[in-house]
Coordinates of C-alpha atoms in Angstrom, one line a residue:
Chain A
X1 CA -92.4 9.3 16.7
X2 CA -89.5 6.7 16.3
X3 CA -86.9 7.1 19.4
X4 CA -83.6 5.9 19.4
X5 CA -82.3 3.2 21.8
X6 CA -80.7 3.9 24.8
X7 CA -77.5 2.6 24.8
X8 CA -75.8 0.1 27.4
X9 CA -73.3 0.7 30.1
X10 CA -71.9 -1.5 32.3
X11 CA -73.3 -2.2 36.2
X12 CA -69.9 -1.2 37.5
X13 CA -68.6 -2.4 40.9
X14 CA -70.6 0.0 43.7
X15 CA -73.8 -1.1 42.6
X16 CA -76.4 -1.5 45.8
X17 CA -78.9 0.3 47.9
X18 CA -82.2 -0.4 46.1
X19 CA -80.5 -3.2 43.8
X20 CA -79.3 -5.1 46.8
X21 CA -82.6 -4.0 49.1
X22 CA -84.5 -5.6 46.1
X23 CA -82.5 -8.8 46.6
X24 CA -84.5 -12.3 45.8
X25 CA -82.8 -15.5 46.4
X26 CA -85.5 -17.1 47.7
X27 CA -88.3 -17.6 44.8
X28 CA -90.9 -20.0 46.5
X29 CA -92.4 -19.4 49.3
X30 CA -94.4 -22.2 51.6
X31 CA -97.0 -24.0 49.5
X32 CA -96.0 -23.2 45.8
X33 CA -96.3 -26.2 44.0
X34 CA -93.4 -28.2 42.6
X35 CA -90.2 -29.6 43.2
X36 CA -87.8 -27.7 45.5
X37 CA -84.3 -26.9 43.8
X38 CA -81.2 -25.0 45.3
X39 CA -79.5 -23.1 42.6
X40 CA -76.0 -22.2 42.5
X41 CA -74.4 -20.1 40.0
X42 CA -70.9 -18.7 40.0
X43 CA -69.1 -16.2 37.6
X44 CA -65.6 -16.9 36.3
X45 CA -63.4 -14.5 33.7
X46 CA -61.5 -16.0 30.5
X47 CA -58.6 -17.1 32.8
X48 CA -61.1 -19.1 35.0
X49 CA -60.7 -16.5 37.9
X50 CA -64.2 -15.4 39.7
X51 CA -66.0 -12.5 39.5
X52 CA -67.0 -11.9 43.0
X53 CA -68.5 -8.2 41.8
X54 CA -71.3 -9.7 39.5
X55 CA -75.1 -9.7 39.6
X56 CA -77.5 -12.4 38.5
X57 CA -81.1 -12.1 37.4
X58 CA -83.1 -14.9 36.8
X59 CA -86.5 -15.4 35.2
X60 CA -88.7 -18.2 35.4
X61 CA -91.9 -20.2 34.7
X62 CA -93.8 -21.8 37.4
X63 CA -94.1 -25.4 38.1
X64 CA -97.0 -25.2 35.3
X65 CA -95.0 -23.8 32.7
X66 CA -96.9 -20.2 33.1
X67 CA -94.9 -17.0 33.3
X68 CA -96.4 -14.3 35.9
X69 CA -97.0 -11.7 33.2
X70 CA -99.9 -10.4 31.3
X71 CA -98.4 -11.3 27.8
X72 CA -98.6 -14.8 28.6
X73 CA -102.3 -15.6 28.1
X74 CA -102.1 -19.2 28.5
X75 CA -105.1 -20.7 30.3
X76 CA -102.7 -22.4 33.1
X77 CA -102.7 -21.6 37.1
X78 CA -101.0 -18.6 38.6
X79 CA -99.2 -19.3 41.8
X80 CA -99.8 -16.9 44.2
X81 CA -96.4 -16.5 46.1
X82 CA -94.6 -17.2 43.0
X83 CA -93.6 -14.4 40.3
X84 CA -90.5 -16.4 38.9
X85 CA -88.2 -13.2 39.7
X86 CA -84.6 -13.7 41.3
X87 CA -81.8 -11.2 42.1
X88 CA -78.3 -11.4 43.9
X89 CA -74.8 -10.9 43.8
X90 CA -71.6 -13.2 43.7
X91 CA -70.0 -13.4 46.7
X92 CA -66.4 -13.5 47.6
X93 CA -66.0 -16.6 46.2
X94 CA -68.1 -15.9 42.9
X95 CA -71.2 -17.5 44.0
X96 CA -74.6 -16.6 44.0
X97 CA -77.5 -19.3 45.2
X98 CA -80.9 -19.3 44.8
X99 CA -83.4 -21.5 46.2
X100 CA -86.8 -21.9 43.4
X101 CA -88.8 -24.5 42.1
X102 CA -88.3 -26.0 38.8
X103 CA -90.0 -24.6 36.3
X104 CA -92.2 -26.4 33.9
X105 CA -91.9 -26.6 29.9
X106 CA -92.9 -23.4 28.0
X107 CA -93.9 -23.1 24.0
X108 CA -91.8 -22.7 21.2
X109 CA -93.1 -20.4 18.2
X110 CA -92.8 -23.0 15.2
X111 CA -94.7 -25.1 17.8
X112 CA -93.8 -28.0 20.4
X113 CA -92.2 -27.4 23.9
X114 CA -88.9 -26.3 25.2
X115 CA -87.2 -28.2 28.3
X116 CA -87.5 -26.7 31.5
X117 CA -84.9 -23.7 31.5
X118 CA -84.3 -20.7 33.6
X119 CA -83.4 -17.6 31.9
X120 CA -80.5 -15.7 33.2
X121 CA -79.4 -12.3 33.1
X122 CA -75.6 -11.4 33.8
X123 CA -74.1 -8.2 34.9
X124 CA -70.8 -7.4 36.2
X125 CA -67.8 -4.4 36.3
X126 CA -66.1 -4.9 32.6
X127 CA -69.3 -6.4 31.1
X128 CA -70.7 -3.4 28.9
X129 CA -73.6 -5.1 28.0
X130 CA -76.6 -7.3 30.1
X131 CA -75.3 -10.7 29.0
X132 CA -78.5 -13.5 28.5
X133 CA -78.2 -17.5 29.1
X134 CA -80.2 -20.0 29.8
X135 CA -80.2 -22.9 32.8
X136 CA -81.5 -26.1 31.9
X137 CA -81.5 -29.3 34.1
X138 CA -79.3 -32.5 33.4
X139 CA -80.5 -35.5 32.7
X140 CA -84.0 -33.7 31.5
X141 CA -85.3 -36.1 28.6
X142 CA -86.3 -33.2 26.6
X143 CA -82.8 -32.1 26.4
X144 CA -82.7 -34.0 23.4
X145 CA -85.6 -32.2 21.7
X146 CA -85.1 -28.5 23.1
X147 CA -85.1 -25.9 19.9
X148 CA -82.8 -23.5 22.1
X149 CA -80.5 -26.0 22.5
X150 CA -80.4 -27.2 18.9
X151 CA -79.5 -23.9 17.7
X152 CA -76.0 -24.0 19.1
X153 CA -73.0 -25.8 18.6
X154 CA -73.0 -29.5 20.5
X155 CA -69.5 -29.3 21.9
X156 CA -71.0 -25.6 23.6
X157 CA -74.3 -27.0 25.1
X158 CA -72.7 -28.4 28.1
X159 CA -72.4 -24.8 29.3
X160 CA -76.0 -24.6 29.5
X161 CA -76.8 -27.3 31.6
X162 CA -76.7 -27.3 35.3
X163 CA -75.2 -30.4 37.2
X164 CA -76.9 -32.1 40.4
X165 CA -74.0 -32.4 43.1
X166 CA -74.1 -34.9 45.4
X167 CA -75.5 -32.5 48.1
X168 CA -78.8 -31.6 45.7
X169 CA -77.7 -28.6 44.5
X170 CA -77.3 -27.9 40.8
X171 CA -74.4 -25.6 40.0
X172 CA -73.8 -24.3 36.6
X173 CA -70.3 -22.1 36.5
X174 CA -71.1 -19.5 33.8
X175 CA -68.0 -18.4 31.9
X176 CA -67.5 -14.5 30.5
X177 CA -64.6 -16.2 28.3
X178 CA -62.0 -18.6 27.8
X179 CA -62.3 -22.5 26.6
X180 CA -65.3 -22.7 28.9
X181 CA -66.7 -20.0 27.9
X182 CA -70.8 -19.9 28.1
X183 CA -73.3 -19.7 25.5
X184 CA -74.9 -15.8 25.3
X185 CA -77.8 -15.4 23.6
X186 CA -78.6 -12.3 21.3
X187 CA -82.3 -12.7 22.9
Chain B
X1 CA -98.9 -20.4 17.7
X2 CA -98.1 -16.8 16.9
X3 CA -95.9 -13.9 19.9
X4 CA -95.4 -10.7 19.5
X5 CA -91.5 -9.9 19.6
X6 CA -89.1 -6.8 20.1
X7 CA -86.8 -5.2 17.4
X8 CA -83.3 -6.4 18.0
X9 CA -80.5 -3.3 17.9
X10 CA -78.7 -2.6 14.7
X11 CA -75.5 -4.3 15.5
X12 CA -72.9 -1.3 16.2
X13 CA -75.1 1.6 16.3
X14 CA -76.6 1.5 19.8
X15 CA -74.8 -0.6 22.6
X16 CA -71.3 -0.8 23.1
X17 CA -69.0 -3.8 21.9
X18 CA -68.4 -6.0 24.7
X19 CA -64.8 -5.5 24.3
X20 CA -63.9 -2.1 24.4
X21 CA -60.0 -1.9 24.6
X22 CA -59.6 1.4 26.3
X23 CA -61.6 0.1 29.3
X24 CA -59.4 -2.3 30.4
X25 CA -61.6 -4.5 32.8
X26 CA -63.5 -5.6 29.5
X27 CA -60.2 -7.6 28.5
X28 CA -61.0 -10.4 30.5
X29 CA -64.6 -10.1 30.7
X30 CA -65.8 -9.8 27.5
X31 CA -67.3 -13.1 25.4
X32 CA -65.3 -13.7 22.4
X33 CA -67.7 -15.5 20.4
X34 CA -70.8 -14.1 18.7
X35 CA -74.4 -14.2 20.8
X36 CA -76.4 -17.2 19.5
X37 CA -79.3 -15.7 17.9
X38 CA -82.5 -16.5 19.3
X39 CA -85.8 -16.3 18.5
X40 CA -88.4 -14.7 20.8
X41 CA -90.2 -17.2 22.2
X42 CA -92.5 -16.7 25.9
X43 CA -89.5 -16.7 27.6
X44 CA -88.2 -13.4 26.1
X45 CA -91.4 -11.5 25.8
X46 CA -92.1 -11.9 29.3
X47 CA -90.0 -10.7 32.1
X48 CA -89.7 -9.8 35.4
X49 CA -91.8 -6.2 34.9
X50 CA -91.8 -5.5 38.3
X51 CA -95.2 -4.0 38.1
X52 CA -96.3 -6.1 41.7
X53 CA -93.3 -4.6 43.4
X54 CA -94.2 -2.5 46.1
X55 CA -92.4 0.8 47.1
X56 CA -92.4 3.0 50.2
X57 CA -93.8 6.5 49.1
X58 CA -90.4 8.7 48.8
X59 CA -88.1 6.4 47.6
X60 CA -87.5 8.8 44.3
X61 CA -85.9 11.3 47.2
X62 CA -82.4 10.4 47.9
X63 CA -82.2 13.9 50.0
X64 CA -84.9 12.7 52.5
X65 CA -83.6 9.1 53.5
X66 CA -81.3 9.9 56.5
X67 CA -81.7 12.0 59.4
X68 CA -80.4 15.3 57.7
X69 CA -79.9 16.4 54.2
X70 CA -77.1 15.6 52.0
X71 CA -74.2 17.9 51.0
X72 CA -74.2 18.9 47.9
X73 CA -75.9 20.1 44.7
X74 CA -79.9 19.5 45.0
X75 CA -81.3 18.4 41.5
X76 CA -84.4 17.2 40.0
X77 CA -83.5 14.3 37.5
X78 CA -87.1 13.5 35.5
X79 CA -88.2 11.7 32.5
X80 CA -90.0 9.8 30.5
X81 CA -89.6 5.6 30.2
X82 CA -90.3 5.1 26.1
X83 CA -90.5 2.3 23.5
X84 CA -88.6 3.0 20.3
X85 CA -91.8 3.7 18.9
X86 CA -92.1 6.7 21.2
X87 CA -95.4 5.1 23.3
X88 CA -94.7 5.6 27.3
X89 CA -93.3 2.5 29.4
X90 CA -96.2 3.0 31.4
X91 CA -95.4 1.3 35.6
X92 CA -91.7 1.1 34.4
X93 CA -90.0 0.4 37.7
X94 CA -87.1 2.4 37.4
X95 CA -83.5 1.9 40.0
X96 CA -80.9 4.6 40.5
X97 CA -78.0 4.8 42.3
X98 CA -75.1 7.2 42.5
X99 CA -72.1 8.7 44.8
X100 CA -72.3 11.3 47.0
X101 CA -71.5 15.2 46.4
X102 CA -67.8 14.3 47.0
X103 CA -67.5 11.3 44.4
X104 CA -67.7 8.7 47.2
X105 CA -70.2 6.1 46.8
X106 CA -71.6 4.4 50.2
X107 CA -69.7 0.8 49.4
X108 CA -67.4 -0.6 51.1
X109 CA -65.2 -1.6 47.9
X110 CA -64.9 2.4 47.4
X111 CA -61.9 3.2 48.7
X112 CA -61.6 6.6 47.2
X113 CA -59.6 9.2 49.7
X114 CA -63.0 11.8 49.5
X115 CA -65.3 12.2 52.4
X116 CA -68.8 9.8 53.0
X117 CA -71.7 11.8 54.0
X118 CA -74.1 10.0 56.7
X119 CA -77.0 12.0 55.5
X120 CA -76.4 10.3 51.3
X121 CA -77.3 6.5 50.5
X122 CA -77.4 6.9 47.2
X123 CA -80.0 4.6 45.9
X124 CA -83.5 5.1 45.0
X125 CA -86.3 4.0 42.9
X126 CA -89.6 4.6 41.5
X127 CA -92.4 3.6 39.5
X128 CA -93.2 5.4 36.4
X129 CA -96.9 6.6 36.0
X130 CA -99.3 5.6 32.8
X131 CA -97.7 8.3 30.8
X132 CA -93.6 6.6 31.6
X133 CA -92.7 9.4 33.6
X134 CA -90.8 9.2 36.3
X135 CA -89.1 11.7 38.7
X136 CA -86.2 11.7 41.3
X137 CA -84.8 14.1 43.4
X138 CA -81.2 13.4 44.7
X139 CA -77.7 15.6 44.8
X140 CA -75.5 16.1 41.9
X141 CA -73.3 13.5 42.1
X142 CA -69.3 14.1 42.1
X143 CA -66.7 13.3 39.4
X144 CA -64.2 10.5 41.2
X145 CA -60.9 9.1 40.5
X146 CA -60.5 5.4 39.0
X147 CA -57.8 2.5 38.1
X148 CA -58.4 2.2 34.5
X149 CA -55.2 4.5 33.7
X150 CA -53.0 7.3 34.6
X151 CA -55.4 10.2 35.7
X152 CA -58.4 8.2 34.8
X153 CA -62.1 10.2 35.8
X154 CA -65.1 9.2 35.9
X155 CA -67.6 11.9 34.8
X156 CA -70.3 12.5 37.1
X157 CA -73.1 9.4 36.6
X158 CA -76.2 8.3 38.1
X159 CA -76.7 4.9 37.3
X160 CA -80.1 3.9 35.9
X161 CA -81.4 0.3 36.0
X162 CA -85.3 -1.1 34.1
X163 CA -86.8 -3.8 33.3
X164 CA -89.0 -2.5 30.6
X165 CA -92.0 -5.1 29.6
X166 CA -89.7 -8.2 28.9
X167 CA -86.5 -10.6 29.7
X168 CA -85.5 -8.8 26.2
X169 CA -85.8 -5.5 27.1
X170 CA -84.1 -5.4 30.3
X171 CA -81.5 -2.5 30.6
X172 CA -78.7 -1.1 32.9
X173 CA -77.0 2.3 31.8
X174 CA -75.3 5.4 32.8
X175 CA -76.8 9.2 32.9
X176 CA -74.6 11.4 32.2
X177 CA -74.0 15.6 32.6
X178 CA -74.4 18.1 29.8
X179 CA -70.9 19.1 28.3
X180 CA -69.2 17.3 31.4
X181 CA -65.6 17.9 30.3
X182 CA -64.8 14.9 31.4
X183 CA -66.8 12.8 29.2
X184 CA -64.2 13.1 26.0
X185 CA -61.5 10.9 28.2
X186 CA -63.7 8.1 29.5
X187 CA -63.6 5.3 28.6
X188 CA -66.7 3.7 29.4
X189 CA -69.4 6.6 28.0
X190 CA -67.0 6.3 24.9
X191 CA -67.4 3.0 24.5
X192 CA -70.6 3.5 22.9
X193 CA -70.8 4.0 19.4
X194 CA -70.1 7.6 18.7
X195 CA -73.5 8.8 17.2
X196 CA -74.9 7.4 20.1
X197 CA -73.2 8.5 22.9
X198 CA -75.4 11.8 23.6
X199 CA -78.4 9.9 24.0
X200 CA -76.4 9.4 27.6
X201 CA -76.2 13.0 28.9
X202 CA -79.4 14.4 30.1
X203 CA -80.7 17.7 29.3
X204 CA -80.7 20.9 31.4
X205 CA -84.2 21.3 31.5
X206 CA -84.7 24.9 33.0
X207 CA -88.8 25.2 32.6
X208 CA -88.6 21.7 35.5
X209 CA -86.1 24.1 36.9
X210 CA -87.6 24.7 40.6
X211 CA -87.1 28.7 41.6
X212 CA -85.2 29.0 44.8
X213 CA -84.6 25.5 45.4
X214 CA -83.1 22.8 42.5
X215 CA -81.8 22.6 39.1
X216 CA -83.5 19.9 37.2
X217 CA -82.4 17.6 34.3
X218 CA -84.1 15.8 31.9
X219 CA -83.2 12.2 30.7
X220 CA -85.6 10.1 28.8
X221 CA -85.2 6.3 28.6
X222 CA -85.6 4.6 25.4
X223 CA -85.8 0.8 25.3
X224 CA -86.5 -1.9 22.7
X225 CA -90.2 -1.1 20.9
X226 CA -92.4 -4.8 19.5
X227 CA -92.2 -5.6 15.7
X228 CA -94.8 -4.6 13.9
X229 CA -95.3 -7.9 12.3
X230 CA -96.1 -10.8 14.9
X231 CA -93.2 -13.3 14.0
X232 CA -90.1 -13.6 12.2
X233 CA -88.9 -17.3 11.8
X234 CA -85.6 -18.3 12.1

């Protein structure tokens, strides 16, 4: 019997107890394999002000390029330790950091590989609907050849890439509006 | 190489807009330009299911997570976690949280003048059986006064949080009462389209009913159901 949707509503500001208990900012524990990164993310309005009342989710492959979940059938290693699952909040200042490993390249449909990209999840008082982006890595040679990235506008894809500060951490601001505003994919 | 996918909402009939004039915050918040299309690809199929999670027992009891029991109303809220195809969710991890009896939620950004009750949290969870179904037991929560305009309510809510199978069918919404009078003035429940908007109030559900002890409610979950045919290229 065909069911219709349920329909969106927006995280509001007073989410917490078992969202926040459920917190994950720290993806990798000891002795998962591949390169360390510190993630931060912030969240900024279309006047460029932060959003210190937003959540991020992020979603990832391991270092192998295998998601933790049963429809990925891919004979690659599991990392036990590893599920690619990350949760938390901005904080007063609009931040949110995560500490993972980078992930490796996954499969396109039509065939080839994308680059290696994070998949992120926004939520946030005023945003009605879970908003999806992507991460990806500058200075990643596949850049060039990533299908995701093809399909948007080239003066946009900057909004997709994290930058490597001098400290190691990539930051990517993600923009709900404005001239900066981020890429949201219909996913 | 060949994925299954999920059926992507008819635009307009299901979700709200992101930018729904009468509730203000969405003014600044709201993307302007279109969603880039994109196909499903490993990265949306999968997602962060959940199903490894591991839960105390009791968590689904909001009543039972202090020292004494909450004021208020006791209800049973239960349902069923579904694809649009009507096949259960089944392991569906499923979040809730809510305000207490007096419309107070246990935040410190709620600053609403209305009593907080030590014995009322307000958040729980659990994991949906084989079948989808899932059952919470918690206290009706209250109606509370917010900025949006003059007089603005909210209705009564529980908020509802799953993950569903996928990255694509992840989902945060709102429950809502039956013929909550409130409902016609707010903004946010009215910001989904209008043949839509009932799908957010749960039932009365009088045979789940418990004699001498809670009213119960039922609100089933419907999220995004696979394509039938393995790949649409784009």
């Amino acid at each position: 019997m065909s069911r219709a949707l349920t329909p969106s509503q927006t995280i509001g500001p007073f989410y917490f107890g078992t969202i926040i208990n459920a917190y994950r900012q720290d993806l990798a524990s000891q002795g998962v394999a591949g390169e360390r990164l510190q993630i931060e993310l912030s969240l900024h309005d279309a006047d460029g002000a932060i959003v210190p009342d937003g959540l991020f989710e992020i979603w990832q492959a391991n270092s192998h390029g295998r998601y933790d979940h049963p429809d990925d059938r891919r004979n690659l290693p599991l990392d036990p330790g590893f599920d690619g699952f990350g949760r938390a909040s901005t904080d007063t200042t609009g931040r949110a950091t995560f500490s993972t490993i980078k992930p490796g390249r996954v499969p396109w449909p039509a065939g080839g590989l994308q680059a290696p990209h994070i998949n992120v999840s926004v939520f946030a008082r005023g945003v009605l609907n879970r908003l999806a982006t992507r991460l990806y890595f500058e200075g990643d040679p596949e850049l060039a050849e990533d299908p995701v990235l093809k399909l948007v506008e080239s003066t946009r894809r900057a909004t997709l890439i994290a930058k490597r500060d001098a400290s190691g951490i990539w930051r990517l601001p993600i923009h709900l509006g404005g001239a900066h505003e981020t890429v949201f994919f219909d996913c | 190489m060949k994925e299954e996918t999920y059926r992507r909402p008819a635009p307009g009939q299901d979700h709200p807009p992101n930018d729904s004039p009468g509730y203000k915050s969405t003014a600044r918040r709201a993307p302007s330009r279109p969603a880039v299309v994109l196909p499903h690809s490993l990265s949306e199929i999968t997602g962060p299911s959940q199903r490894a999670a591991r839960l105390d027992s009791g968590e689904n009891d909001l009543t039972r997570q202090r020292m004494g029991e909450p004021l208020g109303e006791r209800i049973i809220v239960q349902g069923r976690v579904l694809d649009q195809d009507g096949k259960p969710v089944p392991e569906a991890l499923v979040e809730i949280w809510q305000c207490n009896a007096a419309g107070r939620y246990h935040h410190p950004g709620d600053q609403h003048d209305a009593p907080l009750d030590p014995n009322f949290y307000g958040g729980g969870r659990v994991r949906a059986d084989a079948d989808g179904a899932y059952k919470f037991v918690t206290i009706k929560p209250g109606a509370y006064p917010w900025k949006n305009h003059h007089n603005a309510w909210r209705p009564a809510h529980i908020h509802f949080s799953l993950f569903g199978p996928a990255f694509a069918t992840r989902l945060i919404t709102q429950m809502y009462f039956p013929s909550d009078p409130l409902l016609s003035f707010d903004p946010i429940y009215n910001s989904v389209p209008e043949g839509a908007r009932a799908r957010l109030q749960a039932a009365f559900d009088m045979e789940a009913t418990q004699p001498e002890w809670a009213l119960a409610y039922r609100f089933d979950i419907v999220l995004r159901g696979r394509n039938a045919t393995p790949m649409e290229n784009v």
